[in-house]
CSV table of C-alpha atoms in Angstrom, one decimal:
chain,number,residue,atom,x,y,z
N,25,MET,CA,34.6,170.6,219.9
N,26,PRO,CA,31.8,173.0,221.0
N,27,ILE,CA,30.0,172.3,224.1
N,28,ALA,CA,26.5,171.5,222.8
N,29,THR,CA,23.4,169.5,222.5
N,30,VAL,CA,22.9,168.4,219.3
N,31,ASN,CA,20.1,166.0,218.7
N,32,PRO,CA,21.3,162.8,217.1
N,33,ALA,CA,17.9,162.0,215.9
N,34,THR,CA,17.7,165.2,213.7
N,35,GLY,CA,21.1,166.4,213.5
N,36,GLU,CA,19.7,169.9,214.7
N,37,LEU,CA,21.6,172.1,217.3
N,38,VAL,CA,19.3,172.3,220.5
N,39,ARG,CA,21.3,174.4,222.8
N,40,SER,CA,25.2,175.5,223.0
N,41,PHE,CA,27.1,176.8,226.1
N,42,PRO,CA,30.2,178.8,226.1
N,43,SER,CA,33.4,177.1,227.6
N,44,MET,CA,34.2,178.4,231.3
N,45,SER,CA,36.6,181.2,231.5
N,46,PRO,CA,39.9,180.6,233.4
N,47,GLU,CA,38.5,182.8,236.3
N,48,GLU,CA,35.4,180.5,236.6
N,49,VAL,CA,37.6,177.5,236.6
N,50,GLU,CA,39.7,178.9,239.4
N,51,GLU,CA,36.6,179.8,241.4
N,52,ARG,CA,35.4,176.3,241.1
N,53,LEU,CA,38.8,174.7,242.1
N,54,ALA,CA,39.1,176.9,245.2
N,55,LEU,CA,35.6,176.1,246.3
N,56,SER,CA,36.6,172.3,245.8
N,57,ALA,CA,39.2,172.7,247.9
N,58,GLU,CA,37.4,174.2,250.6
N,59,ALA,CA,34.6,171.7,250.3
N,60,ALA,CA,37.2,168.9,250.7
N,61,ARG,CA,38.2,170.0,254.0
N,62,GLU,CA,34.6,170.3,255.0
N,63,MET,CA,33.3,166.9,253.7
N,64,ARG,CA,36.4,165.3,255.8
N,65,ARG,CA,34.6,166.7,258.8
N,66,THR,CA,31.3,165.1,257.9
N,67,THR,CA,30.0,161.8,259.2
N,68,PHE,CA,28.9,158.8,257.3
N,69,ALA,CA,25.3,159.1,258.5
N,70,GLN,CA,25.2,162.9,257.4
N,71,ARG,CA,26.6,162.0,253.8
N,72,ALA,CA,24.1,159.0,253.6
N,73,ALA,CA,21.3,161.2,254.4
N,74,TRP,CA,22.4,164.0,251.8
N,75,MET,CA,22.9,160.8,249.1
N,76,ARG,CA,19.3,159.6,249.8
N,77,THR,CA,17.9,162.8,249.3
N,78,ALA,CA,19.8,163.1,246.0
N,79,ALA,CA,18.4,159.7,244.8
N,80,ASP,CA,14.9,160.7,245.8
N,81,LEU,CA,15.3,163.8,243.5
N,82,VAL,CA,16.5,161.7,240.6
N,83,THR,CA,13.7,159.2,241.0
N,84,ALA,CA,11.2,162.2,241.3
N,85,GLU,CA,12.4,163.6,238.2
N,86,SER,CA,13.4,160.7,236.3
N,87,ARG,CA,10.8,161.2,233.3
N,88,ASP,CA,12.2,164.6,232.5
N,89,THR,CA,15.6,163.6,232.9
N,90,ALA,CA,15.2,160.4,230.8
N,91,GLY,CA,14.0,162.9,228.1
N,92,LEU,CA,17.1,164.9,228.5
N,93,LEU,CA,19.4,161.9,228.1
N,94,THR,CA,17.7,160.7,224.9
N,95,GLU,CA,17.8,164.0,223.3
N,96,GLU,CA,21.6,164.7,223.9
N,97,MET,CA,22.9,161.2,222.9
N,98,GLY,CA,20.1,159.5,221.3
N,99,LYS,CA,19.6,156.3,223.5
N,100,PRO,CA,16.0,154.8,223.3
N,101,ILE,CA,13.6,156.5,226.0
N,102,THR,CA,12.9,153.0,227.8
N,103,GLN,CA,16.8,152.7,228.4
N,104,ALA,CA,17.2,156.2,229.4
N,105,ARG,CA,14.6,155.7,232.3
N,106,ALA,CA,16.3,152.5,233.2
N,107,GLU,CA,19.7,154.3,233.3
N,108,VAL,CA,18.3,157.1,235.6
N,109,LEU,CA,16.6,154.8,238.0
N,110,LYS,CA,19.7,152.5,238.4
N,111,SER,CA,21.5,155.8,239.0
N,112,ALA,CA,19.3,156.2,241.8
N,113,ARG,CA,19.5,152.8,243.2
N,114,THR,CA,22.9,153.0,243.1
N,115,MET,CA,23.2,156.1,245.2
N,116,ARG,CA,20.9,154.4,247.8
N,117,TYR,CA,23.4,151.4,247.9
N,118,TYR,CA,26.1,153.3,248.8
N,119,ALA,CA,24.4,155.5,251.4
N,120,ASP,CA,23.5,152.1,252.9
N,121,HIS,CA,26.8,150.4,252.6
N,122,ALA,CA,29.6,152.9,252.5
N,123,GLU,CA,30.1,152.9,256.5
N,124,ASP,CA,30.8,149.1,256.6
N,125,MET,CA,32.9,149.2,253.3
N,126,LEU,CA,35.2,151.7,254.8
N,127,ALA,CA,35.3,150.5,258.5
N,128,ASP,CA,38.6,150.1,260.4
N,129,GLN,CA,40.0,146.6,260.0
N,130,PRO,CA,42.0,145.6,262.9
N,131,LEU,CA,45.0,143.1,262.6
N,132,GLY,CA,44.4,139.9,263.9
N,133,ASP,CA,47.6,139.5,265.8
N,134,PRO,CA,48.9,142.9,266.9
N,135,ALA,CA,51.4,141.5,269.0
N,136,ALA,CA,53.1,140.2,265.7
N,137,VAL,CA,54.2,143.7,265.3
N,138,GLY,CA,54.9,144.5,268.6
N,139,ALA,CA,51.6,146.5,269.3
N,140,SER,CA,48.7,146.6,271.7
N,141,ALA,CA,46.4,147.3,268.8
N,142,ALA,CA,46.8,147.6,265.0
N,143,PHE,CA,44.5,148.4,262.4
N,144,THR,CA,43.8,150.0,258.7
N,145,ARG,CA,41.6,152.9,258.2
N,146,TYR,CA,40.3,154.3,254.9
N,147,GLU,CA,40.3,158.0,254.6
N,148,PRO,CA,39.3,160.4,251.6
N,149,LEU,CA,41.9,161.6,249.3
N,150,GLY,CA,40.1,165.0,248.6
N,151,ALA,CA,39.2,166.3,245.1
N,152,VAL,CA,38.7,163.7,242.3
N,153,LEU,CA,38.6,165.0,238.7
N,154,ALA,CA,36.1,162.5,236.6
N,155,VAL,CA,36.5,163.0,232.7
N,156,MET,CA,33.3,161.1,231.6
N,157,PRO,CA,31.8,159.9,228.4
N,158,TRP,CA,28.5,160.6,226.8
N,159,ASN,CA,27.2,157.3,226.1
N,160,PHE,CA,25.9,156.6,229.8
N,161,PRO,CA,25.9,160.6,230.7
N,162,MET,CA,24.3,159.9,234.1
N,163,TRP,CA,25.3,156.6,235.1
N,164,GLN,CA,28.8,156.7,234.3
N,165,VAL,CA,29.0,159.8,236.5
N,166,ILE,CA,27.0,158.2,239.6
N,167,ARG,CA,28.8,155.2,239.7
N,168,PHE,CA,32.1,157.8,240.4
N,169,ALA,CA,30.2,160.4,242.1
N,170,ALA,CA,28.3,158.1,244.7
N,171,PRO,CA,31.0,156.1,246.1
N,172,ALA,CA,33.5,159.0,246.0
N,173,LEU,CA,31.1,161.6,248.1
N,174,MET,CA,30.1,158.8,250.5
N,175,ALA,CA,34.0,158.2,251.1
N,176,GLY,CA,34.2,162.0,252.0
N,177,ASN,CA,35.8,163.3,248.9
N,178,VAL,CA,34.5,166.0,246.5
N,179,GLY,CA,33.9,165.7,242.8
N,180,LEU,CA,35.0,167.9,239.8
N,181,LEU,CA,33.3,166.6,236.7
N,182,LYS,CA,34.6,167.2,233.0
N,183,HIS,CA,31.7,165.6,230.9
N,184,ALA,CA,31.7,165.0,227.3
N,185,SER,CA,31.2,168.1,225.3
N,186,ASN,CA,28.0,166.7,223.7
N,187,VAL,CA,25.8,166.2,227.0
N,188,PRO,CA,26.3,169.8,228.7
N,189,GLN,CA,22.8,169.6,229.9
N,190,THR,CA,23.1,166.2,231.8
N,191,ALA,CA,26.4,167.7,233.1
N,192,LEU,CA,24.6,170.8,234.4
N,193,TYR,CA,21.8,168.7,235.8
N,194,LEU,CA,24.5,166.8,237.9
N,195,ASP,CA,26.2,170.0,238.9
N,196,ASP,CA,22.8,171.1,240.8
N,197,LEU,CA,21.8,167.8,242.1
N,198,PHE,CA,24.1,167.4,244.7
N,199,ALA,CA,23.7,170.9,245.9
N,200,ARG,CA,20.0,170.5,246.0
N,201,ALA,CA,20.3,167.4,248.2
N,202,GLY,CA,22.3,169.2,251.0
N,203,PHE,CA,25.9,168.4,250.1
N,204,PRO,CA,28.2,171.2,251.3
N,205,GLN,CA,28.7,174.0,248.4
N,206,GLY,CA,31.6,173.0,246.1
N,207,ALA,CA,31.3,169.2,247.1
N,208,PHE,CA,30.4,168.3,243.4
N,209,GLN,CA,30.9,170.5,240.4
N,210,THR,CA,30.8,170.5,236.6
N,211,LEU,CA,33.6,172.2,234.8
N,212,LEU,CA,32.3,173.1,231.3
N,213,ILE,CA,35.4,173.0,229.6
N,214,GLY,CA,37.0,171.6,226.3
N,215,SER,CA,39.4,168.6,226.2
N,216,SER,CA,42.5,170.8,225.7
N,217,GLU,CA,41.9,172.1,229.5
N,218,VAL,CA,42.1,168.9,231.2
N,219,GLU,CA,45.9,168.6,231.7
N,220,ARG,CA,45.8,171.8,233.5
N,221,ILE,CA,43.1,170.7,235.8
N,222,VAL,CA,44.9,167.3,236.4
N,223,ARG,CA,48.2,169.3,237.2
N,224,ASP,CA,46.4,171.6,239.7
N,225,ARG,CA,47.7,170.8,243.2
N,226,ARG,CA,44.1,170.6,244.5
N,227,VAL,CA,43.2,167.9,242.5
N,228,THR,CA,44.3,164.7,244.1
N,229,ALA,CA,43.1,161.8,242.0
N,230,VAL,CA,41.6,161.4,238.4
N,231,THR,CA,39.1,158.9,237.0
N,232,LEU,CA,38.8,158.5,233.3
N,233,THR,CA,36.3,156.6,231.3
N,234,GLY,CA,36.6,156.8,227.5
N,235,SER,CA,39.0,156.0,224.7
N,236,GLU,CA,42.0,154.3,225.1
N,237,PRO,CA,44.0,157.2,223.6
N,238,ALA,CA,42.2,159.7,226.2
N,239,GLY,CA,43.2,157.4,228.8
N,240,ARG,CA,47.0,157.1,228.0
N,241,ALA,CA,47.2,161.1,227.9
N,242,VAL,CA,45.3,161.6,231.0
N,243,ALA,CA,47.4,158.8,232.7
N,244,ALA,CA,50.6,160.1,231.6
N,245,VAL,CA,49.6,163.6,233.2
N,246,ALA,CA,48.6,162.3,236.3
N,247,ALA,CA,51.8,159.9,236.5
N,248,SER,CA,53.9,163.0,236.0
N,249,GLU,CA,52.3,164.4,238.9
N,250,VAL,CA,52.3,161.3,241.2
N,251,LYS,CA,48.3,161.3,241.4
N,252,LYS,CA,46.2,158.1,241.6
N,253,THR,CA,44.2,157.2,238.4
N,254,VAL,CA,41.4,154.9,237.5
N,255,LEU,CA,40.7,154.2,233.8
N,256,GLU,CA,37.9,152.2,232.2
N,257,LEU,CA,38.8,152.3,228.6
N,258,GLY,CA,37.7,150.4,225.5
N,259,GLY,CA,36.5,146.8,225.2
N,260,SER,CA,36.0,144.1,222.5
N,261,ASP,CA,34.2,141.6,224.8
N,262,PRO,CA,34.0,138.1,223.4
N,263,PHE,CA,30.4,136.4,223.8
N,264,VAL,CA,31.3,132.6,223.7
N,265,VAL,CA,28.8,129.7,222.7
N,266,LEU,CA,29.2,126.3,223.2
N,267,PRO,CA,27.3,123.1,222.3
N,268,SER,CA,25.9,122.4,225.7
N,269,ALA,CA,24.2,125.9,225.8
N,270,ASP,CA,20.6,126.8,225.2
N,271,VAL,CA,21.7,128.2,221.6
N,272,GLN,CA,18.2,129.9,221.4
N,273,ALA,CA,18.4,131.7,224.5
N,274,ALA,CA,22.2,132.6,223.9
N,275,ALA,CA,21.1,134.1,220.6
N,276,ARG,CA,18.1,136.3,221.8
N,277,THR,CA,20.7,137.7,224.7
N,278,ALA,CA,23.2,138.3,222.2
N,279,VAL,CA,21.2,140.6,220.1
N,280,ALA,CA,20.2,142.5,223.3
N,281,ALA,CA,24.0,142.4,224.2
N,282,ARG,CA,25.4,144.0,221.0
N,283,THR,CA,22.6,146.7,220.6
N,284,VAL,CA,21.9,147.9,223.9
N,285,ASN,CA,22.5,151.5,224.0
N,286,ASN,CA,22.4,151.6,220.3
N,287,GLY,CA,25.5,149.7,220.6
N,288,GLN,CA,27.4,152.1,222.1
N,289,SER,CA,28.9,150.6,225.2
N,290,CYS,CA,32.5,149.7,226.3
N,291,VAL,CA,31.2,146.6,227.9
N,292,ALA,CA,28.8,145.6,225.0
N,293,ALA,CA,29.6,141.9,223.5
N,294,LYS,CA,31.3,142.5,220.2
N,295,ARG,CA,32.9,139.3,218.9
N,296,PHE,CA,30.6,136.2,218.9
N,297,ILE,CA,32.5,133.5,219.2
N,298,VAL,CA,30.6,130.1,218.4
N,299,HIS,CA,31.6,126.3,218.3
N,300,THR,CA,31.2,124.7,214.9
N,301,ASP,CA,28.4,122.2,215.9
N,302,ILE,CA,26.0,124.8,216.7
N,303,TYR,CA,27.3,127.7,214.6
N,304,ASP,CA,24.5,127.7,211.8
N,305,ALA,CA,21.6,127.5,214.3
N,306,PHE,CA,23.2,130.4,216.2
N,307,VAL,CA,24.0,132.5,213.3
N,308,GLN,CA,20.7,131.8,211.8
N,309,ALA,CA,18.9,133.1,215.2
N,310,PHE,CA,21.1,136.1,215.8
N,311,VAL,CA,20.6,137.4,212.2
N,312,GLU,CA,16.7,137.1,212.2
N,313,GLY,CA,16.6,138.8,215.8
N,314,THR,CA,18.9,141.5,214.6
N,315,LYS,CA,16.6,142.1,211.6
N,316,ALA,CA,13.5,142.2,213.8
N,317,LEU,CA,14.9,145.2,215.7
N,318,VAL,CA,12.9,148.5,215.4
N,319,VAL,CA,15.4,151.1,214.6
N,320,GLY,CA,13.6,154.7,214.8
N,321,ALA,CA,13.0,157.7,216.7
N,322,PRO,CA,14.4,157.1,220.3
N,323,MET,CA,11.6,158.7,222.2
N,324,GLU,CA,9.0,156.1,220.9
N,325,GLU,CA,8.4,153.4,223.3
N,326,THR,CA,8.7,150.6,220.8
N,327,THR,CA,12.2,151.9,219.6
N,328,ASP,CA,14.9,149.2,220.1
N,329,VAL,CA,17.9,151.1,218.5
N,330,GLY,CA,18.1,154.9,218.1
N,331,PRO,CA,20.8,156.8,216.2
N,332,LEU,CA,24.3,156.8,217.0
N,333,ALA,CA,25.3,159.6,219.1
N,334,THR,CA,27.6,161.5,216.6
N,335,GLU,CA,27.9,161.8,213.0
N,336,THR,CA,31.6,161.2,213.3
N,337,GLY,CA,30.8,158.0,215.1
N,338,ARG,CA,28.4,156.7,212.3
N,339,ARG,CA,30.9,157.6,209.7
N,340,GLU,CA,33.6,155.4,211.3
N,341,LEU,CA,31.3,152.5,211.8
N,342,VAL,CA,30.5,152.6,208.1
N,343,GLU,CA,34.3,152.5,207.5
N,344,LEU,CA,34.9,149.7,209.6
N,345,VAL,CA,32.1,147.5,207.9
N,346,GLU,CA,33.1,148.7,204.5
N,347,ASP,CA,36.9,147.9,205.2
N,348,ALA,CA,36.0,144.3,206.2
N,349,VAL,CA,33.6,143.6,203.3
N,350,SER,CA,36.4,144.7,201.0
N,351,LEU,CA,38.7,142.3,202.4
N,352,GLY,CA,36.3,139.4,202.1
N,353,ALA,CA,33.9,139.6,205.1
N,354,ARG,CA,30.4,138.2,204.7
N,355,LEU,CA,27.9,141.0,205.6
N,356,ARG,CA,24.6,138.8,206.7
N,357,CYS,CA,22.5,142.2,207.3
N,358,GLY,CA,22.6,145.8,207.8
N,359,GLY,CA,25.9,147.8,207.9
N,360,ALA,CA,25.0,151.2,206.3
N,361,ALA,CA,24.0,154.6,207.2
N,362,ILE,CA,20.3,155.2,206.8
N,363,GLU,CA,19.4,158.0,204.6
N,364,GLY,CA,17.6,161.1,206.0
N,365,GLN,CA,17.8,163.1,209.3
N,366,GLY,CA,19.9,162.0,212.1
N,367,TRP,CA,22.5,159.6,212.5
N,368,PHE,CA,20.7,156.2,212.2
N,369,PHE,CA,22.5,153.1,211.2
N,370,GLU,CA,21.6,149.7,210.4
N,371,PRO,CA,22.8,147.0,212.9
N,372,ALA,CA,25.1,144.6,211.1
N,373,VAL,CA,26.2,141.1,211.5
N,374,LEU,CA,29.2,140.1,209.8
N,375,GLU,CA,30.9,136.7,209.3
N,376,ASN,CA,34.3,135.6,207.9
N,377,VAL,CA,36.2,138.2,209.8
N,378,THR,CA,39.7,137.9,209.7
N,379,PRO,CA,42.8,139.6,211.4
N,380,GLU,CA,44.0,141.5,208.5
N,381,MET,CA,40.7,143.5,208.7
N,382,ARG,CA,40.4,146.5,211.0
N,383,LEU,CA,37.2,145.0,212.5
N,384,TYR,CA,38.9,142.1,213.9
N,385,ARG,CA,41.3,144.5,216.1
N,386,GLU,CA,39.3,147.7,216.8
N,387,GLU,CA,36.4,148.4,218.8
N,388,ALA,CA,33.4,148.9,216.9
N,389,PHE,CA,31.4,151.6,219.0
N,390,GLY,CA,28.0,150.8,217.7
N,391,PRO,CA,25.8,147.8,216.7
N,392,VAL,CA,28.1,145.8,214.5
N,393,ALA,CA,28.6,142.2,215.5
N,394,VAL,CA,31.5,139.8,214.5
N,395,ILE,CA,30.8,136.5,214.4
N,396,LEU,CA,33.8,133.9,214.6
N,397,ARG,CA,33.7,130.1,214.3
N,398,VAL,CA,35.8,127.6,216.6
N,399,ALA,CA,36.2,124.1,216.9
N,400,ASP,CA,36.5,123.6,220.7
N,401,VAL,CA,36.8,125.4,223.9
N,402,GLU,CA,40.5,125.9,223.8
N,403,GLU,CA,40.1,127.6,220.7
N,404,ALA,CA,37.5,129.6,222.1
N,405,VAL,CA,39.8,130.8,224.7
N,406,SER,CA,42.6,131.8,222.3
N,407,VAL,CA,40.3,133.6,220.0
N,408,ALA,CA,38.7,135.4,222.9
N,409,ASN,CA,42.1,136.5,224.1
N,410,ASP,CA,43.3,137.5,220.7
N,411,THR,CA,42.7,141.2,221.6
N,412,ALA,CA,44.3,144.2,223.1
N,413,PHE,CA,41.3,144.6,225.2
N,414,GLY,CA,40.2,142.7,228.4
N,415,LEU,CA,37.1,144.3,230.0
N,416,SER,CA,34.1,141.7,230.1
N,417,SER,CA,33.2,138.6,228.9
N,418,SER,CA,30.1,136.2,228.6
N,419,VAL,CA,30.2,132.6,228.3
N,420,TRP,CA,27.4,130.1,227.2
N,421,THR,CA,27.7,126.4,228.6
N,422,THR,CA,26.2,124.3,231.1
N,423,ASP,CA,29.5,121.7,231.0
N,424,ALA,CA,31.3,122.5,234.3
N,425,ASP,CA,34.8,121.6,232.8
N,426,GLU,CA,34.0,124.0,230.1
N,427,GLU,CA,32.9,126.6,232.5
N,428,ARG,CA,36.2,126.2,234.5
N,429,LEU,CA,38.3,126.6,231.5
N,430,LEU,CA,36.5,129.5,230.4
N,431,VAL,CA,36.7,131.4,233.8
N,432,GLU,CA,40.0,130.7,234.6
N,433,GLY,CA,41.2,131.2,231.0
N,434,LEU,CA,39.8,134.4,229.7
N,435,ASP,CA,41.7,137.6,230.2
N,436,ALA,CA,39.1,139.9,231.3
N,437,GLY,CA,37.9,141.9,234.2
N,438,ALA,CA,34.6,139.8,234.5
N,439,VAL,CA,33.1,136.6,233.2
N,440,PHE,CA,29.3,136.3,233.1
N,441,VAL,CA,28.0,132.8,232.6
N,442,ASN,CA,25.0,132.2,230.4
N,443,GLY,CA,24.1,135.8,230.9
N,444,MET,CA,24.8,139.2,229.4
N,445,THR,CA,27.4,141.5,231.0
N,446,VAL,CA,25.6,144.1,233.1
N,447,SER,CA,27.1,146.5,235.7
N,448,HIS,CA,25.9,146.2,238.8
N,449,PRO,CA,26.7,148.5,242.2
N,450,GLU,CA,27.4,145.5,243.9
N,451,LEU,CA,30.2,144.0,241.4
N,452,PRO,CA,33.6,145.5,240.9
N,453,PHE,CA,33.6,146.8,237.4
N,454,GLY,CA,37.1,147.2,235.4
N,455,GLY,CA,39.4,145.6,232.9
N,456,THR,CA,42.6,144.2,232.1
N,457,LYS,CA,45.4,145.1,229.3
N,458,ASN,CA,44.0,148.2,227.3
N,459,SER,CA,40.9,148.2,228.9
N,460,GLY,CA,42.3,149.8,231.8
N,461,ILE,CA,43.4,150.0,235.1
N,462,GLY,CA,41.7,150.0,238.7
N,463,ARG,CA,38.0,149.4,239.5
N,464,GLU,CA,34.8,150.9,239.7
N,465,LEU,CA,31.5,150.0,241.9
N,466,ALA,CA,31.3,147.5,244.8
N,467,ALA,CA,33.6,148.1,247.8
N,468,GLU,CA,36.9,147.8,245.6
N,469,GLY,CA,35.7,150.9,243.7
N,470,MET,CA,35.1,153.1,246.9
N,471,ARG,CA,38.3,152.4,248.1
N,472,GLU,CA,40.2,153.2,244.9
N,473,PHE,CA,39.9,157.0,246.0
N,474,CYS,CA,40.8,156.5,249.7
N,475,ASN,CA,44.0,156.5,251.6
N,476,LEU,CA,44.7,153.2,253.4
N,477,LYS,CA,46.3,154.1,256.5
N,478,ALA,CA,47.9,151.8,258.9
N,479,VAL,CA,47.7,152.6,262.7
N,480,TRP,CA,50.1,150.9,265.1
N,481,LYS,CA,49.7,151.5,268.9
N,482,GLY,CA,52.3,150.5,271.7
């Protein structure tokens, strides 16, 4: 795949970049190793000052940077601005809290291990390679980079090939903020080069956000080199609505949960599991809300849904819908490519989706919603868990017993009750089953790329 910005709204090539030569990559790896040694000697206070400066730069440049995100992958400009400002907030969050998160933890009773004192401490691992996707081209990187750098690690970014300008912006950002040279670097390379970088002895750990096949491939290489890996992969998140819920509020939120970021989010709600008693009311409101969305030019302030990021992605989405309809699914709205320039797609809602359809099992990476009818909370849990994924979930009920059954019963990395799944720097983020291993964000995410060292004193 070429390393190039292709505007999804027009299909036009904006700018292309040559892949870095082996010599350039070697230079950056060597610089990364030097920076890792230097970063270990810095203090939390120094790193926090640099991180706050980086956050200030991101905030000051947010208008132009948001435009870049929209140009590269097509998200509505309002959502691009929100992504940039959320990234800045996350950088400040880790600048403020990293030292407390990684503070030494004394053992309550050192005498139990025959010591005068005993404690654990967190230390940086070194150079962490991040293989990142295009759908949140700044946020996905910052939620790795901010905690990793604040812990004293250094970062190497292999970004998606269709967002090279965002990658280069990030390459320059941390240097401008004052971090040591080489503390964060972008590698403009193709996917075929990733294995070589993972195997390099100067790379100590790997984090990947992306598809399940990509995660399996990178994890296999990292495991063969005995290197720590964090994976955030696909999702087919359930959105469960039960009779005690505010059905209209749930339906409004459901529309946003399925179509945010043009529907291209691992953690978007994708399967809407609705109790039969309120099924018709929910579906009517959900379909009406979906039809009311403004699909259009992503730079327009009034646009709700922009184009899909790639032509291939749109074609795959159309094929999923056509397969379901051919096997008996009912298409309530949308579901087709929009003629003309760019890779626009009509947001779709489908009923009567059954297990023999691809759409029942596969992740639809775009604005396609599947609505499933259930008779009770037990069936809702069973249907919700009938997937290879387990990233997040959203449940709508005001009944305490139902809430308990759902929170305890759902196989997912998170459960949001009466609200839409949203990632926050304060909450650990990650999944179960084929959705990945490890966690990002919060203290748990920061500690993933630290050595937990036990210290015993006689």
